[in-house]
């Protein structure tokens, strides 16, 4: 549908629908991973899954960025090619997911009401309520930055398809490097210390976009910031 978008409001609507779909998928995905792993190997298994995801993103970003730049430049046809490729491979990913065999588990009737019982849960579990509050604050302030990244690249640094692709390329390289290097440390050091370190490290993104004199610094920040993500 993005191919037929003509005004910004339509694009925002499509992103909203996509966010709803992702929100529906995330609990099911994490639940499936939890059922198929143990406490001892869960972090390393997630790291392996993220590593494979990063490799796939790296290959697709490299191909589309350089291929589109070489043959289409910044024309509309080039962007249409990217969206059509995403649509095609997205369908393949959805079909392949159908063949995953879920482990047989005993169905337990849900007795918790997420809306009605939430205040009681937050009151009884101070650790969870603090984590939820900090996550909400972090997500709110970081979300202020993300809409401006594309504008900064395009308006301030005059970035085109190739430059956008290189930013994503450096991010994926750092992401793959970190997953391969830290996947065993998660289970040994603990999730909380690594989570705290990662949250602090992600401030590299807003600082780089705010003060970078040229796009080279954003390439470097994308690599370093993706290590913490």
CSV table of C-alpha atoms in Angstrom, one decimal:
chain,number,residue,atom,x,y,z
A,1,UNK,CA,0.0,0.0,0.0
A,2,UNK,CA,2.9,2.4,0.6
A,3,UNK,CA,3.4,2.4,-3.2
A,4,UNK,CA,0.1,4.2,-3.6
A,5,UNK,CA,0.6,6.8,-0.8
A,6,UNK,CA,0.2,10.4,-2.1
A,7,UNK,CA,0.0,12.4,1.1
A,8,UNK,CA,1.8,12.2,4.5
A,9,UNK,CA,-1.4,11.4,6.4
A,10,UNK,CA,-1.8,8.1,4.5
A,11,UNK,CA,1.7,7.2,5.3
A,12,UNK,CA,1.2,7.8,9.0
A,13,UNK,CA,-2.0,5.7,8.9
A,14,UNK,CA,-0.1,2.8,7.3
A,15,UNK,CA,2.6,3.0,10.0
A,16,UNK,CA,-0.1,3.0,12.7
A,17,UNK,CA,-1.6,-0.2,11.2
A,18,UNK,CA,1.9,-1.7,11.0
A,19,UNK,CA,2.5,-0.9,14.7
A,20,UNK,CA,-0.7,-2.6,15.7
A,21,UNK,CA,0.3,-5.7,13.8
A,22,UNK,CA,3.8,-5.7,15.3
A,23,UNK,CA,2.2,-5.3,18.8
A,24,UNK,CA,0.1,-8.4,18.1
A,25,UNK,CA,3.0,-10.4,16.9
A,26,UNK,CA,5.6,-9.6,19.6
A,27,UNK,CA,3.9,-11.4,22.6
A,28,UNK,CA,3.4,-14.6,20.5
A,29,UNK,CA,7.0,-14.5,19.3
A,30,UNK,CA,8.5,-14.0,22.7
A,31,UNK,CA,6.2,-16.7,24.2
A,32,UNK,CA,7.3,-19.2,21.5
A,33,UNK,CA,10.9,-18.5,22.2
A,34,UNK,CA,10.3,-18.9,25.9
A,35,UNK,CA,8.7,-22.2,25.5
A,36,UNK,CA,11.4,-23.6,23.3
A,37,UNK,CA,14.4,-22.4,25.5
A,38,UNK,CA,15.5,-22.8,29.1
A,39,UNK,CA,16.5,-20.1,31.6
A,40,UNK,CA,20.2,-21.1,31.1
A,41,UNK,CA,20.3,-20.7,27.4
A,42,UNK,CA,17.5,-18.2,26.7
A,43,UNK,CA,19.8,-15.1,26.3
A,44,UNK,CA,22.3,-16.9,24.1
A,45,UNK,CA,19.5,-18.3,22.0
A,46,UNK,CA,17.9,-14.8,21.5
A,47,UNK,CA,21.4,-13.6,20.6
A,48,UNK,CA,21.6,-16.2,17.9
A,49,UNK,CA,18.2,-15.3,16.5
A,50,UNK,CA,19.1,-11.6,16.5
A,51,UNK,CA,22.4,-12.5,14.8
A,52,UNK,CA,20.6,-14.3,12.0
A,53,UNK,CA,18.2,-11.4,11.7
A,54,UNK,CA,21.1,-9.0,11.5
A,55,UNK,CA,22.8,-11.0,8.7
A,56,UNK,CA,19.6,-11.0,6.7
A,57,UNK,CA,19.2,-7.2,7.1
A,58,UNK,CA,22.8,-6.7,6.2
A,59,UNK,CA,22.5,-8.7,3.0
A,60,UNK,CA,19.2,-7.1,1.9
A,61,UNK,CA,20.3,-3.5,2.8
A,62,UNK,CA,23.6,-3.9,0.9
A,63,UNK,CA,21.8,-5.3,-2.2
A,64,UNK,CA,19.0,-2.8,-2.3
A,65,UNK,CA,21.1,0.3,-1.5
A,66,UNK,CA,23.8,-0.3,-4.0
A,67,UNK,CA,21.6,-1.9,-6.7
A,68,UNK,CA,19.0,0.9,-6.5
A,69,UNK,CA,21.8,3.6,-6.5
A,70,UNK,CA,23.5,2.1,-9.5
A,71,UNK,CA,20.5,1.5,-11.7
A,72,UNK,CA,17.8,3.9,-10.5
A,73,UNK,CA,19.5,6.7,-8.5
A,74,UNK,CA,17.0,8.7,-6.4
A,75,UNK,CA,14.1,8.1,-8.8
A,76,UNK,CA,10.6,7.0,-7.8
A,77,UNK,CA,11.1,3.7,-9.5
A,78,UNK,CA,14.0,2.8,-7.2
A,79,UNK,CA,11.9,3.3,-4.1
A,80,UNK,CA,9.1,1.3,-5.7
A,81,UNK,CA,11.6,-1.6,-6.3
A,82,UNK,CA,12.6,-1.5,-2.6
A,83,UNK,CA,9.0,-1.7,-1.4
A,84,UNK,CA,8.1,-4.5,-3.9
A,85,UNK,CA,11.1,-6.5,-2.8
A,86,UNK,CA,10.2,-6.1,0.8
A,87,UNK,CA,6.6,-7.2,0.0
A,88,UNK,CA,7.8,-10.3,-1.8
A,89,UNK,CA,10.3,-11.5,0.8
A,90,UNK,CA,7.9,-10.6,3.6
A,91,UNK,CA,5.4,-13.0,2.1
A,92,UNK,CA,8.1,-15.7,2.1
A,93,UNK,CA,8.9,-15.1,5.7
A,94,UNK,CA,5.2,-15.3,6.7
A,95,UNK,CA,4.8,-18.6,4.8
A,96,UNK,CA,7.9,-20.1,6.4
A,97,UNK,CA,6.6,-19.2,9.9
A,98,UNK,CA,3.7,-21.5,9.3
A,99,UNK,CA,5.9,-24.6,9.3
A,100,UNK,CA,7.3,-23.9,12.8
A,101,UNK,CA,6.2,-26.7,15.2
A,102,UNK,CA,5.1,-25.4,18.6
A,103,UNK,CA,5.9,-27.5,21.6
A,104,UNK,CA,2.8,-29.1,23.2
A,105,UNK,CA,1.9,-27.3,26.5
A,106,UNK,CA,-1.0,-27.6,28.8
A,107,UNK,CA,-3.5,-24.9,28.2
A,108,UNK,CA,-4.2,-22.9,31.4
A,109,UNK,CA,-7.3,-20.7,31.6
A,110,UNK,CA,-6.3,-17.1,32.0
A,111,UNK,CA,-7.7,-15.6,35.2
A,112,UNK,CA,-5.9,-12.3,35.1
A,113,UNK,CA,-7.6,-9.2,33.8
A,114,UNK,CA,-4.9,-7.0,32.3
A,115,UNK,CA,-6.9,-3.8,32.8
A,116,UNK,CA,-8.7,-4.4,36.0
A,117,UNK,CA,-5.9,-6.1,37.9
A,118,UNK,CA,-3.0,-3.9,36.6
A,119,UNK,CA,-3.2,-1.3,39.5
A,120,UNK,CA,-3.0,-4.2,42.1
A,121,UNK,CA,0.0,-5.8,40.2
A,122,UNK,CA,1.8,-2.5,40.2
A,123,UNK,CA,1.2,-1.9,43.9
A,124,UNK,CA,2.2,-5.4,45.0
A,125,UNK,CA,5.3,-5.7,42.7
A,126,UNK,CA,7.4,-2.6,43.2
A,127,UNK,CA,10.2,-3.9,41.1
A,128,UNK,CA,8.0,-4.5,38.1
A,129,UNK,CA,6.2,-1.1,38.5
A,130,UNK,CA,9.6,0.7,38.6
A,131,UNK,CA,10.8,-1.2,35.5
A,132,UNK,CA,7.6,-0.3,33.7
A,133,UNK,CA,7.8,3.4,34.6
A,134,UNK,CA,11.5,3.6,33.5
A,135,UNK,CA,10.7,1.8,30.3
A,136,UNK,CA,7.8,4.2,29.6
A,137,UNK,CA,10.0,7.2,30.2
A,138,UNK,CA,12.8,5.8,28.1
A,139,UNK,CA,10.5,5.0,25.2
A,140,UNK,CA,8.8,8.4,25.3
A,141,UNK,CA,12.0,10.4,25.2
A,142,UNK,CA,13.7,8.2,22.6
A,143,UNK,CA,10.6,8.4,20.4
A,144,UNK,CA,11.0,12.2,20.2
A,145,UNK,CA,14.2,11.6,18.3
A,146,UNK,CA,13.4,8.9,15.7
A,147,UNK,CA,11.1,11.0,13.5
A,148,UNK,CA,13.9,13.5,13.2
A,149,UNK,CA,16.7,11.1,12.1
A,150,UNK,CA,15.4,10.8,8.5
A,151,UNK,CA,14.8,14.5,8.3
A,152,UNK,CA,18.3,15.3,9.6
A,153,UNK,CA,19.9,12.9,7.0
A,154,UNK,CA,17.8,14.3,4.1
A,155,UNK,CA,17.7,18.0,4.9
A,156,UNK,CA,20.9,18.7,6.8
A,157,UNK,CA,23.3,16.2,5.2
A,158,UNK,CA,21.5,15.9,1.8
A,159,UNK,CA,21.5,12.1,2.0
A,160,UNK,CA,20.1,10.0,-0.8
A,161,UNK,CA,19.4,6.3,-1.2
A,162,UNK,CA,23.1,5.4,-0.9
A,163,UNK,CA,23.7,7.4,2.3
A,164,UNK,CA,20.5,6.0,3.9
A,165,UNK,CA,21.7,2.5,3.0
A,166,UNK,CA,25.2,3.1,4.4
A,167,UNK,CA,23.7,4.3,7.7
A,168,UNK,CA,21.7,1.1,7.9
A,169,UNK,CA,24.7,-1.0,6.7
A,170,UNK,CA,27.0,0.3,9.5
A,171,UNK,CA,24.2,-0.3,12.0
A,172,UNK,CA,23.8,-3.9,10.9
A,173,UNK,CA,27.5,-4.5,11.0
A,174,UNK,CA,27.7,-3.3,14.6
A,175,UNK,CA,24.6,-5.3,15.5
A,176,UNK,CA,26.0,-8.5,14.1
A,177,UNK,CA,29.4,-7.9,15.8
A,178,UNK,CA,27.7,-7.4,19.2
A,179,UNK,CA,25.4,-10.4,19.0
A,180,UNK,CA,28.3,-12.7,18.2
A,181,UNK,CA,30.6,-11.2,20.9
A,182,UNK,CA,28.2,-10.8,23.8
A,183,UNK,CA,25.8,-13.7,23.4
A,184,UNK,CA,27.6,-15.8,26.1
A,185,UNK,CA,28.2,-12.8,28.4
A,186,UNK,CA,24.4,-12.3,28.9
A,187,UNK,CA,24.0,-15.5,30.7
A,188,UNK,CA,27.2,-15.1,32.8
A,189,UNK,CA,27.1,-11.5,33.8
A,190,UNK,CA,23.3,-11.2,34.1
A,191,UNK,CA,20.5,-9.5,32.1
A,192,UNK,CA,20.1,-6.4,34.3
A,193,UNK,CA,23.7,-5.1,34.2
A,194,UNK,CA,23.8,-5.6,30.4
A,195,UNK,CA,20.4,-3.9,30.0
A,196,UNK,CA,21.6,-0.8,32.0
A,197,UNK,CA,24.8,-0.7,29.9
A,198,UNK,CA,22.8,-0.9,26.7
A,199,UNK,CA,20.4,1.9,27.7
A,200,UNK,CA,23.3,4.2,28.5
A,201,UNK,CA,25.0,3.4,25.2
A,202,UNK,CA,22.0,4.2,23.1
A,203,UNK,CA,22.4,7.9,23.9
A,204,UNK,CA,25.0,7.9,21.2
A,205,UNK,CA,22.2,8.1,18.6
A,206,UNK,CA,20.6,11.4,19.6
A,207,UNK,CA,24.0,13.0,20.4
A,208,UNK,CA,25.4,12.1,17.0
A,209,UNK,CA,22.4,13.5,15.0
A,210,UNK,CA,22.4,16.6,17.1
A,211,UNK,CA,26.1,17.6,16.8
A,212,UNK,CA,27.6,15.7,13.9
A,213,UNK,CA,29.3,18.2,11.5
A,214,UNK,CA,29.0,15.7,8.6
A,215,UNK,CA,27.5,12.3,7.8
A,216,UNK,CA,30.7,10.4,8.5
A,217,UNK,CA,30.1,10.9,12.2
A,218,UNK,CA,26.6,9.4,11.8
A,219,UNK,CA,28.1,6.4,10.1
A,220,UNK,CA,30.4,5.9,13.1
A,221,UNK,CA,27.6,6.5,15.6
A,222,UNK,CA,25.4,4.0,13.8
A,223,UNK,CA,28.0,1.4,14.2
A,224,UNK,CA,28.7,2.1,17.9
A,225,UNK,CA,25.1,2.7,18.9
A,226,UNK,CA,23.9,-0.6,17.3
A,227,UNK,CA,26.4,-2.5,19.4
A,228,UNK,CA,24.4,-1.4,22.5
A,229,UNK,CA,21.1,-2.1,20.9
